[in-house]
Amino acid sequence: MPDYAWPDAEHRTLIGKRTTRVDSPLKVSGQAKYTYDVHRPGMLYGKVVRCPYAHAKVVSIDTSAAEKMPGVKAVQVVQGPGSNIHWAGDEIVVVAAIDEGTAEDAMRAIKVQYQQLPHLVSDAEPPAGSAQEQGPLSLDDIGDMFDNQVPPRQIVSQIQQYGLSEKPTDDALKEMKEDGAPDEVLEALRSATIHPEAGKGTPSNYQKAATQTTGDPDKAFAEAEVVSEGLYGIPLITHCCLESHGSISEWTDHDHVFTHISTQNVSGIAGQMAEPLNIPATNIHVHQDNVGGGFGSKFSPDRWGIFTAEISKKADGKPVRYMLERDAELKVAGARPSAYARVKVAAKRDGTLTAWQSNSWGTGGPGGGGMPPIPYVFSVPNQRLEHTAIRNNIGPARAWRAPNHPQAAVLTMCALDDLAAKLNMDPVDFFGKNLNLTKARENTYREELAVAAELMGWKEKWHPRPQAIDGIVRGVGLSMHTWGGRGHASDCDLTIYPDGSVELKMGTQDLGTGTRTCILVVAADTLGIPMEGIQLLIGDTNYPPSGGSGGSTTIGGVSSSTRRAAVDARDALFAKVAPALNAEPDQLECKNGRLSVKGDPSRALSWKEACSKLGAMPITVRGKNPDRSKPPDLTNSGVGGVQMAEVEIDSDTGVVKVRKMVAVQDCGFIIDLKTAETQCYGAMIMGISYSLYEEKVMDPTTGRMLNPDMQFYRLAGFSDIPELVVHMMTGKGYDERGVIGLGEPPVISPGAAISNAVANAMGVRVPFLPLTPDRVLTAFEQKGRV
Amino acid sequence: MRPFEYVSPYSRKQAISLLGPTWGNTEVLAGGTDLLALMKDDVVTPKRLVNIKDIADLRGISSDAQGLRVGALTTLGELADNENVKKNYPSLSEALLEAASPQIRNMATIGGNLCQRPRCWYFRNGLGLLPKDESGKELVEAGENRYHAILGNQGEAKFVSPSTVVPMLIAYGAKIRLEGAKGKRELPLEKFFVIPKTESEREHDLRPNEIVSEIVIPPASDLKAAHYEVRQREAFDWPLAVAAVTLKMQGSNVQSSRIILGYVAPVPWPSPEAEHAMSGKPVNKETAQKAADAALAKATPLSHNAYKVKLAKVAVDRAILKAAGGTA
Ligand SMILES: Cc1cc2nc3c(=O)[nH]c(=O)nc-3n(C[C@H](O)[C@H](O)[C@H](O)COP(=O)(O)OP(=O)(O)OC[C@H]3O[C@@H](n4cnc5c(N)ncnc54)[C@H](O)[C@@H]3O)c2cc1C
């Protein structure tokens, strides 16, 4: 049996070292092509009529004037009369024309009449008594749960508890299965109690989830030595992908489609387009070279991906391009749900956590949204959790880098930090004292806390919360997080040609995370040749399928399939070459492009000479993940991370500056240290943005987003980014766990760490992110000054 | 963007003759950093665009006895880097360098900076300069007014005047020269800004067929000056409050001063109250604070922007102290 295991430290040439990204030169010189850059011959331009109202019914649509305009090639109604529209900016009609200007003129010539309906765009605390108890679930509710990535176990228990308001049809079940619904949920749906009378009345905007109780919270609070209460929250923000969503689709013949799409899910797109387009998935060719950000919002072709292809068909199959405009991108292409909570936590005087109670609420748009996993990281023994989902017209939600975890971190770590302050404990000691409640990751966190404290200079910087403040104040804060990150299913084909050239094909994508680089690191290290000797082809459905890049599953998937393919290809080559070197295959090794007999470097061939022994036929092998026939398992799940932030606040203006951030992160066995570190840098920058600036601002009267642009939807600029320090945990205790994903974990903690640093600086909590001057000043006023 | 006619005259006269007598049909195009964005967003929809960038005599910086003459087409970057400006009006140079980004400063003209339209997010989203819903409800008052006016906001206009440079120009005593169908005029710069009362009015005393030709800044060698912005991001950002101050000293006391606030009202907001408070006083923490309080004494914040009163005070206070500490 070949040894697929990751090589140990002495036997690695590239793996675990620092390799600069292979695509950096292309990117910094502007040569890298994104979907946005694609221009196809004869291409038409799509434009979309969007509903200006946050909640409305489409009454009538008149496209006749637009259809007659010269240069307009096709017009298609997306949501016709009778459709209910749940957010401002939703798609109503699409047009395709010979250029953007004509398409825009046509769009303006379309007359749509709406009946306006009452809307709600606020996610403020539900008024007392407004929340409805959860009744029987509709199939839409189930769909929302999938969208919000509620764990299957929880969906099943909800179905069993509440029943359904309608019996799911076989078609509906089939569709859910195709969308990836697990069997246990399908089974629960099939056997659910049906309450046909439910689902009749008008549903409230406020939906109460069942109270979850663990242990005996009442007793624990009654016996508590110290109790801290507080209000915490994190707003709804957008993904703000710098390359907006969109695609260019064309019909290459009457039943074949070619799509360029900005996606995190190259191999998964065709399957989702097949049914709406009514052609087999095999007839849909999807291609993407580079993607300018997805962050969880680009797994589906989306409604616009489908109608681009549909309208292309109407326009004789000509390529039609529709990339979302900036304002549309911010209004409709997804958002991270908000989460707020009133939290009460209790501990013994020595800092031992004893009880947690939370009343949380939040919105993910019309679907409401579930409760984040609170209390986060720490399994507090006695808990009571109440949650109200707000269904409103703020726009649709999508997975946002580590779905639900940044919210959970803010609600939990800020509440715990306030408790530590009440106990007069240094948070490092307080969190450290309760690490037994983190279960599996206890040792990881303990080591990481120590490293982070050292790198931050925590001992010198931390101070008890001040009584009074004046001028510039400084403080430090910390947070902890966890994530899964097991590698997804991934197939690849590796071919060694007789001339020595090597090709690796995989239907994955590089989100800018360094996936290309990491695949090449694994392949080159395993084969023993330089990375430049391998041609890597990704981003196309002509290559073996590899999973979507979500849940931090890519690195584990692609590195594992590549490793298996490279080991098998190398061994196949050794078998062919061994006779020429008068050796057994297992006596051979290849390093730096030289294939030799172990321990006898004189018996050697160059890579090229060795490959020439293949004769006419190249070697092609398929690498797979998972592959139980080729152990060991090369990937794993479960990481821990600790982050610390230092802030400086001008107490007269309330302006917060982050001065330093430290990220200490484990992700098992690291393929490329440099790209691993850059994930953490990027995540901290994104974290500073959402902690200080980002917010989807909605106008209560019109229900529209007021900042769908880059001037008031603020992101951190260069000068807002402080010293960032990253430390990756490696070596014993980490390396042997296998490869684990990293894309998401480091973006979870910044909000809580920065908020805690602000509380440490000011002596008072600013309840909600973003930590804007008005909020900081309000908190200062409440506290009183010197 | 909607279709429009594009004309590019070579003289002021030609330009003026190509401009229409009422707002709505024609617009002057200078650097385009504001106007093109407004057109793409369908907020401003001219039928004809009159490009003035080919009019050579709208360019250039010179000085004469009246002071510094700055052609309307001078870019913010050119003005900031001008040796004369750096030496004699350093606080203007500083205000310019804090504005926008290097790329924008290389395109944006000073004339366009004076005439740029408000950043109010209701206006920029096509809901109007004095935004209302169908029932006549004032959207800003009922809505998200965290960045809106805290002074001069008793009428329907609630936006804030957008230029961060103008307060400093006014503090230095700048005048604006205009040329139009009815001839030439000159105004103190502060008089160029007006609070519109109806949706069809604009926020400038600029006629539709008039162009800004130049600004003149009187000599400032006897002034101490400073510009201060409170803003959230260090990278390019619209400020939350701006103050520009010039002080004329007599010994260690202030003889006279100009104290102009920005981002607090629909117009740049000179504060005679603060100027009065400083008059005859030495500059110290206490007097600066009193002047700041006086400047904001009549503030009428909206539902979500009371914090701006505090920030505007800080801006005035810090600008006064900074001016006294500096030289010009
Ligand atoms: C990203 C960004 C950041 C910015 N930051 C700042 C900042 O910090 N501080 C600040 O003060 N400004 C800032 N601005 C605004 C910028 O200064 C203005 O957009 C610019 O000065 C306008 O000049 P322009 O030549 O590009 O004008 P245009 O866009 O061509 O015109 C703007 C308006 O002025 C009119 N106009 C222009 N010239 C004349 C003239 N000579 N006579 C009559 N009317 C005229 C036009 O008709 C139009 O209505 C920023 C802009 C951007 C895009």
Tab-separated table of C-alpha atoms in Angstrom, chain A residues 592-774:
chain	number	residue	atom	x	y	z
A	592	ASN	CA	14.464	18.504	-7.142
A	593	GLY	CA	13.627	16.937	-10.470
A	594	ARG	CA	16.086	14.038	-10.123
A	595	LEU	CA	14.910	10.502	-9.805
A	596	SER	CA	17.420	8.271	-8.055
A	597	VAL	CA	17.960	5.111	-6.046
A	598	LYS	CA	17.714	5.933	-2.341
A	599	GLY	CA	21.180	6.090	-0.824
A	600	ASP	CA	22.909	5.838	-4.231
A	601	PRO	CA	22.717	9.199	-5.992
A	602	SER	CA	24.957	7.950	-8.775
A	603	ARG	CA	22.117	5.752	-10.058
A	604	ALA	CA	19.868	8.580	-11.207
A	605	LEU	CA	17.913	10.054	-14.097
A	606	SER	CA	16.636	13.553	-14.663
A	607	TRP	CA	12.845	13.885	-14.462
A	608	LYS	CA	12.706	14.269	-18.228
A	609	GLU	CA	14.819	11.178	-18.878
A	610	ALA	CA	12.768	9.210	-16.402
A	611	CYS	CA	9.503	10.195	-18.053
A	612	SER	CA	10.818	9.235	-21.453
A	613	LYS	CA	10.707	5.631	-20.179
A	614	LEU	CA	6.922	5.855	-20.255
A	615	GLY	CA	6.899	5.097	-23.968
A	616	ALA	CA	4.018	6.568	-25.907
A	617	MET	CA	1.354	6.638	-23.209
A	618	PRO	CA	1.185	9.223	-20.442
A	619	ILE	CA	0.254	8.209	-16.923
A	620	THR	CA	-3.088	9.604	-15.797
A	621	VAL	CA	-4.372	8.984	-12.308
A	622	ARG	CA	-7.438	10.187	-10.474
A	623	GLY	CA	-7.023	11.519	-6.957
A	624	LYS	CA	-10.024	11.659	-4.680
A	625	ASN	CA	-11.124	12.984	-1.361
A	626	PRO	CA	-12.492	11.355	0.660
A	627	ASP	CA	-11.031	8.000	-0.349
A	628	ARG	CA	-11.323	5.295	2.283
A	629	SER	CA	-9.481	2.873	0.042
A	630	LYS	CA	-6.406	5.059	0.286
A	631	PRO	CA	-5.844	5.813	3.955
A	632	PRO	CA	-5.017	7.698	6.006
A	633	ASP	CA	-7.645	10.392	6.203
A	634	LEU	CA	-5.623	13.468	5.272
A	635	THR	CA	-8.043	16.080	6.547
A	636	ASN	CA	-9.762	16.771	9.830
A	637	SER	CA	-12.213	19.067	11.524
A	638	GLY	CA	-12.190	21.475	14.431
A	639	VAL	CA	-9.905	24.408	15.109
A	640	GLY	CA	-9.461	26.969	17.826
A	641	GLY	CA	-8.194	30.517	17.620
A	642	VAL	CA	-7.521	33.418	19.931
A	643	GLN	CA	-7.385	37.060	18.913
A	644	MET	CA	-6.450	40.186	20.775
A	645	ALA	CA	-6.967	43.813	19.824
A	646	GLU	CA	-5.555	47.053	21.115
A	647	VAL	CA	-7.517	50.244	20.516
A	648	GLU	CA	-7.080	53.928	21.055
A	649	ILE	CA	-10.094	56.217	21.476
A	650	ASP	CA	-10.312	59.974	21.324
A	651	SER	CA	-12.735	60.457	24.190
A	652	ASP	CA	-13.827	63.853	22.853
A	653	THR	CA	-14.808	62.625	19.402
A	654	GLY	CA	-15.552	58.972	20.075
A	655	VAL	CA	-13.358	57.962	17.136
A	656	VAL	CA	-11.898	54.479	17.663
A	657	LYS	CA	-8.624	53.422	16.054
A	658	VAL	CA	-7.365	49.884	16.187
A	659	ARG	CA	-3.667	50.092	17.038
A	660	LYS	CA	-2.659	46.454	16.940
A	661	MET	CA	-4.213	43.062	16.421
A	662	VAL	CA	-2.881	39.610	17.146
A	663	ALA	CA	-4.292	36.412	15.664
A	664	VAL	CA	-3.156	33.045	16.966
A	665	GLN	CA	-4.700	30.251	14.996
A	666	ASP	CA	-4.519	26.515	14.582
A	667	CYS	CA	-5.602	24.751	11.415
A	668	GLY	CA	-4.002	21.350	11.801
A	669	PHE	CA	-1.353	20.515	9.237
A	670	ILE	CA	-0.377	23.587	7.230
A	671	ILE	CA	0.249	23.240	3.504
A	672	ASP	CA	1.653	26.726	2.927
A	673	LEU	CA	2.461	28.910	5.880
A	674	LYS	CA	2.464	32.129	3.902
A	675	THR	CA	-1.006	31.804	2.411
A	676	ALA	CA	-2.252	30.571	5.797
A	677	GLU	CA	-0.963	33.735	7.425
A	678	THR	CA	-2.447	35.938	4.739
A	679	GLN	CA	-5.876	34.423	5.410
A	680	CYS	CA	-5.525	35.725	8.945
A	681	TYR	CA	-4.337	39.173	7.840
A	682	GLY	CA	-7.236	39.503	5.439
A	683	ALA	CA	-9.705	38.298	8.039
A	684	MET	CA	-8.504	40.841	10.586
A	685	ILE	CA	-8.847	43.628	8.037
A	686	MET	CA	-12.363	42.481	7.220
A	687	GLY	CA	-12.986	42.267	10.955
A	688	ILE	CA	-11.847	45.846	11.553
A	689	SER	CA	-14.247	46.951	8.811
A	690	TYR	CA	-17.256	45.261	10.325
A	691	SER	CA	-16.318	46.271	13.851
A	692	LEU	CA	-15.924	49.972	13.135
A	693	TYR	CA	-17.726	50.828	9.911
A	694	GLU	CA	-20.048	48.415	8.152
A	695	GLU	CA	-23.815	48.563	8.397
A	696	LYS	CA	-26.660	48.297	5.910
A	697	VAL	CA	-28.477	51.565	6.611
A	698	MET	CA	-32.184	51.417	5.783
A	699	ASP	CA	-34.644	54.266	5.453
A	700	PRO	CA	-37.703	53.495	7.588
A	701	THR	CA	-40.125	55.419	5.382
A	702	THR	CA	-39.178	54.198	1.922
A	703	GLY	CA	-37.688	50.894	3.046
A	704	ARG	CA	-34.683	51.446	0.788
A	705	MET	CA	-31.031	50.987	1.535
A	706	LEU	CA	-29.438	54.419	1.898
A	707	ASN	CA	-25.784	53.457	1.557
A	708	PRO	CA	-25.577	51.120	-1.455
A	709	ASP	CA	-22.264	52.667	-2.477
A	710	MET	CA	-18.657	52.735	-1.367
A	711	GLN	CA	-18.763	56.188	0.206
A	712	PHE	CA	-21.204	55.444	3.002
A	713	TYR	CA	-20.844	51.664	3.040
A	714	ARG	CA	-17.456	52.136	4.604
A	715	LEU	CA	-14.620	49.623	4.477
A	716	ALA	CA	-11.275	50.050	6.184
A	717	GLY	CA	-8.692	51.831	4.061
A	718	PHE	CA	-4.922	51.380	4.251
A	719	SER	CA	-4.441	53.926	6.996
A	720	ASP	CA	-7.128	52.301	9.141
A	721	ILE	CA	-5.228	49.023	9.194
A	722	PRO	CA	-2.838	48.758	12.125
A	723	GLU	CA	0.036	46.460	12.978
A	724	LEU	CA	-1.243	42.914	12.451
A	725	VAL	CA	0.543	39.976	14.019
A	726	VAL	CA	-0.218	36.400	13.031
A	727	HIS	CA	1.007	33.264	14.687
A	728	MET	CA	0.060	29.871	13.272
A	729	MET	CA	0.197	26.930	15.673
A	730	THR	CA	2.303	24.181	14.119
A	731	GLY	CA	4.355	21.182	15.155
A	732	LYS	CA	3.452	18.506	17.634
A	733	GLY	CA	-0.202	18.426	18.596
A	734	TYR	CA	-1.160	20.240	15.395
A	735	ASP	CA	0.619	18.702	12.380
A	736	GLU	CA	-0.563	15.146	13.003
A	737	ARG	CA	-4.230	16.191	12.913
A	738	GLY	CA	-4.302	16.551	9.124
A	739	VAL	CA	-5.269	19.524	6.990
A	740	ILE	CA	-8.108	21.729	8.303
A	741	GLY	CA	-9.676	24.768	6.711
A	742	LEU	CA	-8.812	28.304	7.660
A	743	GLY	CA	-10.829	30.667	5.457
A	744	GLU	CA	-13.432	31.418	8.070
A	745	PRO	CA	-12.130	31.046	11.627
A	746	PRO	CA	-9.940	34.171	11.793
A	747	VAL	CA	-12.821	36.486	10.822
A	748	ILE	CA	-14.950	35.371	13.779
A	749	SER	CA	-13.217	37.078	16.680
A	750	PRO	CA	-12.348	40.635	15.593
A	751	GLY	CA	-15.756	42.103	16.485
A	752	ALA	CA	-15.679	40.805	20.036
A	753	ALA	CA	-11.962	41.459	20.551
A	754	ILE	CA	-12.266	45.073	19.365
A	755	SER	CA	-15.461	45.694	21.325
A	756	ASN	CA	-13.796	44.286	24.442
A	757	ALA	CA	-10.761	46.495	23.883
A	758	VAL	CA	-13.043	49.521	23.645
A	759	ALA	CA	-14.757	48.516	26.901
A	760	ASN	CA	-11.363	48.138	28.531
A	761	ALA	CA	-10.319	51.594	27.311
A	762	MET	CA	-13.538	53.384	28.240
A	763	GLY	CA	-14.664	51.504	31.305
A	764	VAL	CA	-18.077	51.021	29.746
A	765	ARG	CA	-19.565	48.802	27.060
A	766	VAL	CA	-20.610	50.189	23.687
A	767	PRO	CA	-23.394	47.667	23.135
A	768	PHE	CA	-23.570	47.402	19.360
A	769	LEU	CA	-21.172	47.214	16.455
A	770	PRO	CA	-20.152	49.123	14.449
A	771	LEU	CA	-18.345	51.176	17.073
A	772	THR	CA	-19.118	54.562	15.540
A	773	PRO	CA	-18.401	57.922	17.187
A	774	ASP	CA	-22.063	58.533	18.003
